[in-house]
Amino acid sequence: MPGPTELAPQYNPQTVEGGLYRTWMERGAFAPTTGPGREPYVIVIPPPNVTGVLHMGHGLNNTIQDVLIRFERSRGRETLWLPGTDHAGIATQNVVERLIAKEGKTRFDLGRPAFVERVWAFVRETGSTILEQLKQIGASCDWSRTRFTLDPAYTRAVREVFVRLWEERLIYRGHRVIHWCPRCLTALSDEEAESKDIEGKLYYIHYPLTDGPDHLTVATTRPETLLGDTAVVVHPDDPRGAPFIGKRVKLPITGIEIPVLADDSVDKEFGTGFVKVTPAHDASDFEIGLRRGLAMPLIMRENGTLGDDGGDRKGDAAPRVPAELVGLDRFEARKKIVKLLEAQGLLAKVESRIHAVRHCYRCDSIVEPRLSDQWFVKMKPLAEPVLDCYRRGEITIVPERWNATFLNWMENIRDWNISRQLWWGHRIPIFTCTKCKHEWADREDRTTCPKCGGPVEQDADVLDTWFSSWLWPFATLGWPDDTPDLRRYYPGHTLVTAPEILFFWVARMLMAGFHFMGKKPFTTVYLTGTVRDTQHRRMSKSLGNGIDPLDVVRLYGADALRWTLIAGGSLGADVILDPDDLETTFAPGRNFANKLWNIARFLLPHLPAEAVRLETIDPGTLTLADRWILSRAEGAVAEATKALEQFRLDEATKRCFEFAWGELADWYVETVKPRLAAGDASARAASAVLLHSWDTVLRLLHPIVPFITEELWQKLPGRRPGDLLITAPWPSPETRRIDARVEAEFGAVQQAITAIRNIRAEYRVSPKTRLAAAIRASGPAARGVFESERETIVRLAQLESVTSDGAALQGAHAVLSDGSEVVVALTGAIDLGQECRRLSDELTRLDKQLDGLAAKLANEQFTSRAPADVVAKERQKEQAWRTQRDALAGKLAALGCG
RNA sequence: GGGCGAAUAGCUCAGUUGGUUCAGAGCGCCUGCCUUACACGCAGGAAGUCGGGGGUUCGAAUCCCUCUUCGCCCACCA
């Protein structure tokens, strides 16, 4: 048996964490444990980008998942935490494009097949990095079920879904203005084009009439788009418009003539009342263009440079971009056009303006609205079943304040642009016959047309990454096949993720779950907070304010990292960490782990060689302290369990902390020390109670700090080979052990000890000095308690002795809340004036408190209106305070104070 | 322009259905201690008009209104 003295005085996480994790893996502790009566509990990981590296957001999010999984695992659920990665279309393609750019190449130099192979090579090499990093923070995922959204089986699911939606006519080709990233060269969904307020300018531009000297003035933030204008509109009720409606104006620079039309979509309050209409480069202008049958010329190319690029020309194919502007970048073009306008005297004025502009969520470029053909999913039919279920309360979002946001989005859902002009991703399975133009979606790759046998072409585009991740809860389990995993682990239970992907991912998973599985994919959505620095800025690589979770693991241990993340923020609240002071940020967790380690260093030599069941201990040998700590242990079990069930991980953590440190270590261990050496029945009882309490602490804390608890639990007596805390049962609540009277009695002992310590500190008594003290109990019951706990009081208050005869002593006084009096003999050291002041201050405080309470109880309004139990409680309180107060007053009188 | 959240000790945050030993914790600070589990510790202590103002109530950090500051989400006002 390893002697506990072998434990170093300080816990070193580095020496144990790796080994413990390997042990868990080798023993298959992460796999679901099947058995009679075991109900599944399933969490699917939000799959991180396959090129990603672990950041604090992952740390927070995955620690929460791990806590929940470990909690439910120990409660006997058949837990599955399913891990994996996302191929992350745009993000990954960008990473590899940057790589080959260093070789001076673009993806077009390589060609599609070679480029895709290059990405695969990169993914094969680095794709498991982030999953390996998750292991370092203790994530107990079932790695045997790791999935990747481009796995062949997963790809099959994506394709099946696409074809089904096609067959249901929920996928359609849309010809409209979409968000286009000129840097990534792809279309984006509405969600992927993030609105950000930026400082821009509003340009007022004159458009001269064709038939006279007059002009009208339009206002725009994007003057370069005037090249693509095909109308000017004004509200029909706007008096400023009347002279112009039906006339034609000349576009500056090109002189192209366009009509002035009335359209009631115009906001009369904004700008000049006249709106230039660029149907191919603005979503709302496109709507106007549709209504009015306008031409829609594209005047910008895909890469954001000016140039005629087709569009709907209505037969007018004449160039709209003057030769000298062709090829200019859009922002250069803007400057140039502004100059030209100035030169022609057509620029009326320029105003500064802060306005929302869409940015690419991957590269942050300003998104260009652009008319194009894309594939869309019709979302309303998919949203309805989710909304029904949600309104029935069958899906819970915590914290619930997100409900409104979620509902608002779902109720106003818009169709989803799913095609991306990328190479990395799931190729869109739409085929077109070049001969008969038949177009269809297919589960298999085809080379000939099923209708006419002609040659076919597959759509060149790939699907939005989220079109694969929305299937994650069932595609990972083998769908569309009817697999045992799918039957067993769908639907899952808790989904833990960041609020920023509520729409991208969570809402769509719900829709896919209903549509393809007929059931919601999970019951609770837990939305985490955001990890920020002390200036409340989001941690990010670009700001350089991040903390590398692996640095923290290296410096302080995974448990310390988890501790800070879990204890540091409540449900859904942001977690603020200080990148400039890791020590202060993570020391509490490290210190706590070390405390546990040292409790073990003390305990282990004193525990029975075999596990002694508490039930075998003669209850008569249990002391007050024994019964107290057992009662507190059960309280901790009950409260921690409840807190975890309500996702209040921070509360559970704090309660366990208080029990382990504030109750078990600070009080029980201290009271029990002398008994342990005796080797008698009392010692046996003490060690059994210690073992029970300690075992309980380790089980309760394991989900939060799995490494230190597993390490220490392994050292407990009675462990058989193969026993692991990770799979050991959660403490079963034994509420019969909760004993309010015991807690009150021991509470009085604690109060007496604290009062004496307090006096010692106040009178600066050296710790080496042993004083005599006396306690005059408030009644026979209290007297019994103090007498039986005499030794404890003497030791913990560092006294020479304590008697029941307070009258015999001169010294410093204190009155406990039950009215018992404590006297500490301090003959020479006592300054009567100071003592009087000290006690009368206390009396004043009590009197004030009592006055308030008495007034309240005398208030007819209160006694008649407040609930009876509240009134009764207040009366009891008054009684107790009065006892305490009277005792104190008596003491003051006895001392002859003022 | 809408909607939401936050504002409590120097710092980071708890405080669940409104009830005076709930004004708390950790870190930091002050005092004294290396008391053979732990100085990553022990004992004791100072510190907050619970953002401002108004209201409801017998009673409010807790409910309502309003203002201020910060943050987030949504939105086709060019």
Short mmCIF file of N, CA and C in Angstrom, two decimals, chain A residues 738-809:
data_model
loop_
_atom_site.label_atom_id
_atom_site.label_comp_id
_atom_site.label_asym_id
_atom_site.label_seq_id
_atom_site.Cartn_x
_atom_site.Cartn_y
_atom_site.Cartn_z
N ILE A 738 -29.73 14.53 7.41
CA ILE A 738 -29.76 15.97 7.64
C ILE A 738 -30.47 16.23 8.96
N ASP A 739 -29.77 16.88 9.88
CA ASP A 739 -30.27 17.02 11.24
C ASP A 739 -30.09 18.47 11.69
N ALA A 740 -31.19 19.19 11.68
CA ALA A 740 -31.13 20.62 11.99
C ALA A 740 -30.64 20.85 13.42
N ARG A 741 -31.04 19.96 14.35
CA ARG A 741 -30.64 20.18 15.74
C ARG A 741 -29.14 20.02 15.90
N VAL A 742 -28.64 18.98 15.27
CA VAL A 742 -27.19 18.75 15.31
C VAL A 742 -26.45 19.96 14.72
N GLU A 743 -26.99 20.47 13.63
CA GLU A 743 -26.31 21.60 12.99
C GLU A 743 -26.34 22.83 13.90
N ALA A 744 -27.45 23.01 14.61
CA ALA A 744 -27.54 24.15 15.52
C ALA A 744 -26.58 23.97 16.68
N GLU A 745 -26.51 22.76 17.21
CA GLU A 745 -25.64 22.51 18.37
C GLU A 745 -24.18 22.70 18.00
N PHE A 746 -23.80 22.13 16.87
CA PHE A 746 -22.40 22.30 16.48
C PHE A 746 -22.14 23.75 16.11
N GLY A 747 -23.17 24.39 15.59
CA GLY A 747 -23.05 25.82 15.25
C GLY A 747 -22.72 26.64 16.49
N ALA A 748 -23.30 26.27 17.63
CA ALA A 748 -23.01 26.99 18.87
C ALA A 748 -21.56 26.79 19.27
N VAL A 749 -21.07 25.56 19.09
CA VAL A 749 -19.67 25.28 19.42
C VAL A 749 -18.77 26.12 18.51
N GLN A 750 -19.10 26.16 17.22
CA GLN A 750 -18.31 26.97 16.29
C GLN A 750 -18.32 28.42 16.72
N GLN A 751 -19.49 28.88 17.14
CA GLN A 751 -19.60 30.29 17.56
C GLN A 751 -18.73 30.58 18.76
N ALA A 752 -18.75 29.64 19.70
CA ALA A 752 -17.95 29.85 20.91
C ALA A 752 -16.47 29.92 20.54
N ILE A 753 -16.04 29.01 19.71
CA ILE A 753 -14.62 28.98 19.32
C ILE A 753 -14.25 30.26 18.57
N THR A 754 -15.12 30.66 17.65
CA THR A 754 -14.85 31.87 16.89
C THR A 754 -14.79 33.10 17.80
N ALA A 755 -15.72 33.12 18.78
CA ALA A 755 -15.75 34.26 19.69
C ALA A 755 -14.44 34.35 20.46
N ILE A 756 -13.95 33.21 20.89
CA ILE A 756 -12.70 33.21 21.67
C ILE A 756 -11.52 33.61 20.79
N ARG A 757 -11.48 33.08 19.57
CA ARG A 757 -10.41 33.44 18.64
C ARG A 757 -10.43 34.94 18.37
N ASN A 758 -11.64 35.42 18.27
CA ASN A 758 -11.85 36.82 18.00
C ASN A 758 -11.26 37.68 19.12
N ILE A 759 -11.55 37.27 20.32
CA ILE A 759 -11.03 38.01 21.48
C ILE A 759 -9.51 37.94 21.50
N ARG A 760 -9.00 36.77 21.22
CA ARG A 760 -7.54 36.61 21.21
C ARG A 760 -6.91 37.58 20.21
N ALA A 761 -7.51 37.65 19.03
CA ALA A 761 -6.92 38.50 18.00
C ALA A 761 -7.04 39.96 18.39
N GLU A 762 -8.21 40.29 18.95
CA GLU A 762 -8.44 41.68 19.29
C GLU A 762 -7.50 42.17 20.38
N TYR A 763 -7.22 41.28 21.34
CA TYR A 763 -6.32 41.67 22.42
C TYR A 763 -4.88 41.26 22.15
N ARG A 764 -4.64 40.87 20.90
CA ARG A 764 -3.28 40.55 20.48
C ARG A 764 -2.62 39.53 21.38
N VAL A 765 -3.33 38.50 21.70
CA VAL A 765 -2.75 37.44 22.52
C VAL A 765 -1.89 36.55 21.63
N SER A 766 -0.69 36.33 22.00
CA SER A 766 0.20 35.48 21.21
C SER A 766 -0.40 34.08 21.06
N PRO A 767 -0.23 33.50 19.89
CA PRO A 767 -0.79 32.16 19.67
C PRO A 767 -0.23 31.14 20.65
N LYS A 768 0.93 31.44 21.18
CA LYS A 768 1.55 30.47 22.09
C LYS A 768 0.94 30.54 23.49
N THR A 769 0.31 31.65 23.77
CA THR A 769 -0.25 31.81 25.11
C THR A 769 -1.53 31.01 25.26
N ARG A 770 -1.55 30.17 26.25
CA ARG A 770 -2.75 29.38 26.53
C ARG A 770 -3.55 30.08 27.62
N LEU A 771 -4.78 30.36 27.32
CA LEU A 771 -5.61 31.08 28.28
C LEU A 771 -6.69 30.17 28.82
N ALA A 772 -7.22 30.58 29.92
CA ALA A 772 -8.39 29.88 30.46
C ALA A 772 -9.62 30.62 29.97
N ALA A 773 -10.70 29.84 29.77
CA ALA A 773 -11.94 30.47 29.38
C ALA A 773 -13.09 29.78 30.07
N ALA A 774 -14.20 30.44 30.07
CA ALA A 774 -15.38 29.82 30.67
C ALA A 774 -16.59 30.13 29.80
N ILE A 775 -17.52 29.21 29.79
CA ILE A 775 -18.74 29.43 29.03
C ILE A 775 -19.92 29.22 29.98
N ARG A 776 -20.74 30.24 30.08
CA ARG A 776 -21.97 30.05 30.86
C ARG A 776 -23.08 29.81 29.85
N ALA A 777 -23.53 28.57 29.82
CA ALA A 777 -24.49 28.17 28.81
C ALA A 777 -25.84 28.81 29.08
N SER A 778 -26.59 29.01 28.03
CA SER A 778 -27.90 29.65 28.16
C SER A 778 -28.92 28.70 28.78
N GLY A 779 -28.64 27.42 28.76
CA GLY A 779 -29.60 26.47 29.32
C GLY A 779 -28.97 25.10 29.43
N PRO A 780 -29.70 24.16 29.99
CA PRO A 780 -29.14 22.83 30.23
C PRO A 780 -28.71 22.12 28.94
N ALA A 781 -29.49 22.29 27.89
CA ALA A 781 -29.14 21.60 26.65
C ALA A 781 -27.83 22.13 26.11
N ALA A 782 -27.72 23.44 26.10
CA ALA A 782 -26.50 24.06 25.61
C ALA A 782 -25.32 23.68 26.50
N ARG A 783 -25.59 23.64 27.79
CA ARG A 783 -24.52 23.27 28.72
C ARG A 783 -23.98 21.88 28.38
N GLY A 784 -24.90 20.98 28.13
CA GLY A 784 -24.49 19.62 27.76
C GLY A 784 -23.60 19.62 26.54
N VAL A 785 -23.98 20.42 25.54
CA VAL A 785 -23.20 20.48 24.30
C VAL A 785 -21.79 21.00 24.59
N PHE A 786 -21.73 22.12 25.30
CA PHE A 786 -20.42 22.72 25.55
C PHE A 786 -19.53 21.79 26.37
N GLU A 787 -20.15 21.07 27.33
CA GLU A 787 -19.33 20.19 28.16
C GLU A 787 -18.80 19.03 27.35
N SER A 788 -19.65 18.49 26.52
CA SER A 788 -19.18 17.33 25.77
C SER A 788 -18.16 17.74 24.71
N GLU A 789 -18.20 18.99 24.30
CA GLU A 789 -17.26 19.44 23.26
C GLU A 789 -16.10 20.24 23.86
N ARG A 790 -15.92 20.09 25.16
CA ARG A 790 -14.91 20.90 25.84
C ARG A 790 -13.53 20.77 25.19
N GLU A 791 -13.14 19.55 24.92
CA GLU A 791 -11.79 19.34 24.36
C GLU A 791 -11.62 20.04 23.02
N THR A 792 -12.66 19.93 22.21
CA THR A 792 -12.60 20.57 20.90
C THR A 792 -12.44 22.07 21.04
N ILE A 793 -13.20 22.63 21.96
CA ILE A 793 -13.13 24.08 22.15
C ILE A 793 -11.76 24.49 22.64
N VAL A 794 -11.25 23.75 23.57
CA VAL A 794 -9.91 24.07 24.11
C VAL A 794 -8.88 24.05 22.98
N ARG A 795 -8.94 23.04 22.17
CA ARG A 795 -7.91 22.87 21.16
C ARG A 795 -8.04 23.90 20.04
N LEU A 796 -9.25 24.05 19.53
CA LEU A 796 -9.40 24.93 18.37
C LEU A 796 -9.31 26.40 18.74
N ALA A 797 -9.57 26.71 20.00
CA ALA A 797 -9.43 28.11 20.41
C ALA A 797 -8.10 28.34 21.10
N GLN A 798 -7.27 27.31 21.10
CA GLN A 798 -5.93 27.37 21.72
C GLN A 798 -6.00 27.86 23.15
N LEU A 799 -6.81 27.15 23.94
CA LEU A 799 -6.98 27.52 25.34
C LEU A 799 -6.18 26.57 26.22
N GLU A 800 -6.13 26.95 27.48
CA GLU A 800 -5.57 26.03 28.46
C GLU A 800 -6.70 25.17 28.99
N SER A 801 -7.81 25.82 29.22
CA SER A 801 -8.96 25.07 29.73
C SER A 801 -10.22 25.88 29.49
N VAL A 802 -11.32 25.20 29.55
CA VAL A 802 -12.60 25.91 29.51
C VAL A 802 -13.50 25.28 30.57
N THR A 803 -14.15 26.15 31.34
CA THR A 803 -15.03 25.63 32.39
C THR A 803 -16.42 26.18 32.18
N SER A 804 -17.32 25.72 33.02
CA SER A 804 -18.69 26.20 32.91
C SER A 804 -18.95 27.32 33.90
N ASP A 805 -17.93 27.67 34.62
CA ASP A 805 -18.13 28.64 35.70
C ASP A 805 -17.59 30.00 35.30
N GLY A 806 -18.40 30.73 34.62
CA GLY A 806 -17.95 32.02 34.12
C GLY A 806 -17.71 33.05 35.20
N ALA A 807 -18.40 32.89 36.34
CA ALA A 807 -18.31 33.91 37.38
C ALA A 807 -16.90 33.99 37.94
N ALA A 808 -16.18 32.88 37.83
CA ALA A 808 -14.87 32.84 38.46
C ALA A 808 -13.83 33.63 37.68
N LEU A 809 -14.15 34.03 36.46
CA LEU A 809 -13.13 34.64 35.62
C LEU A 809 -13.33 36.13 35.41
#
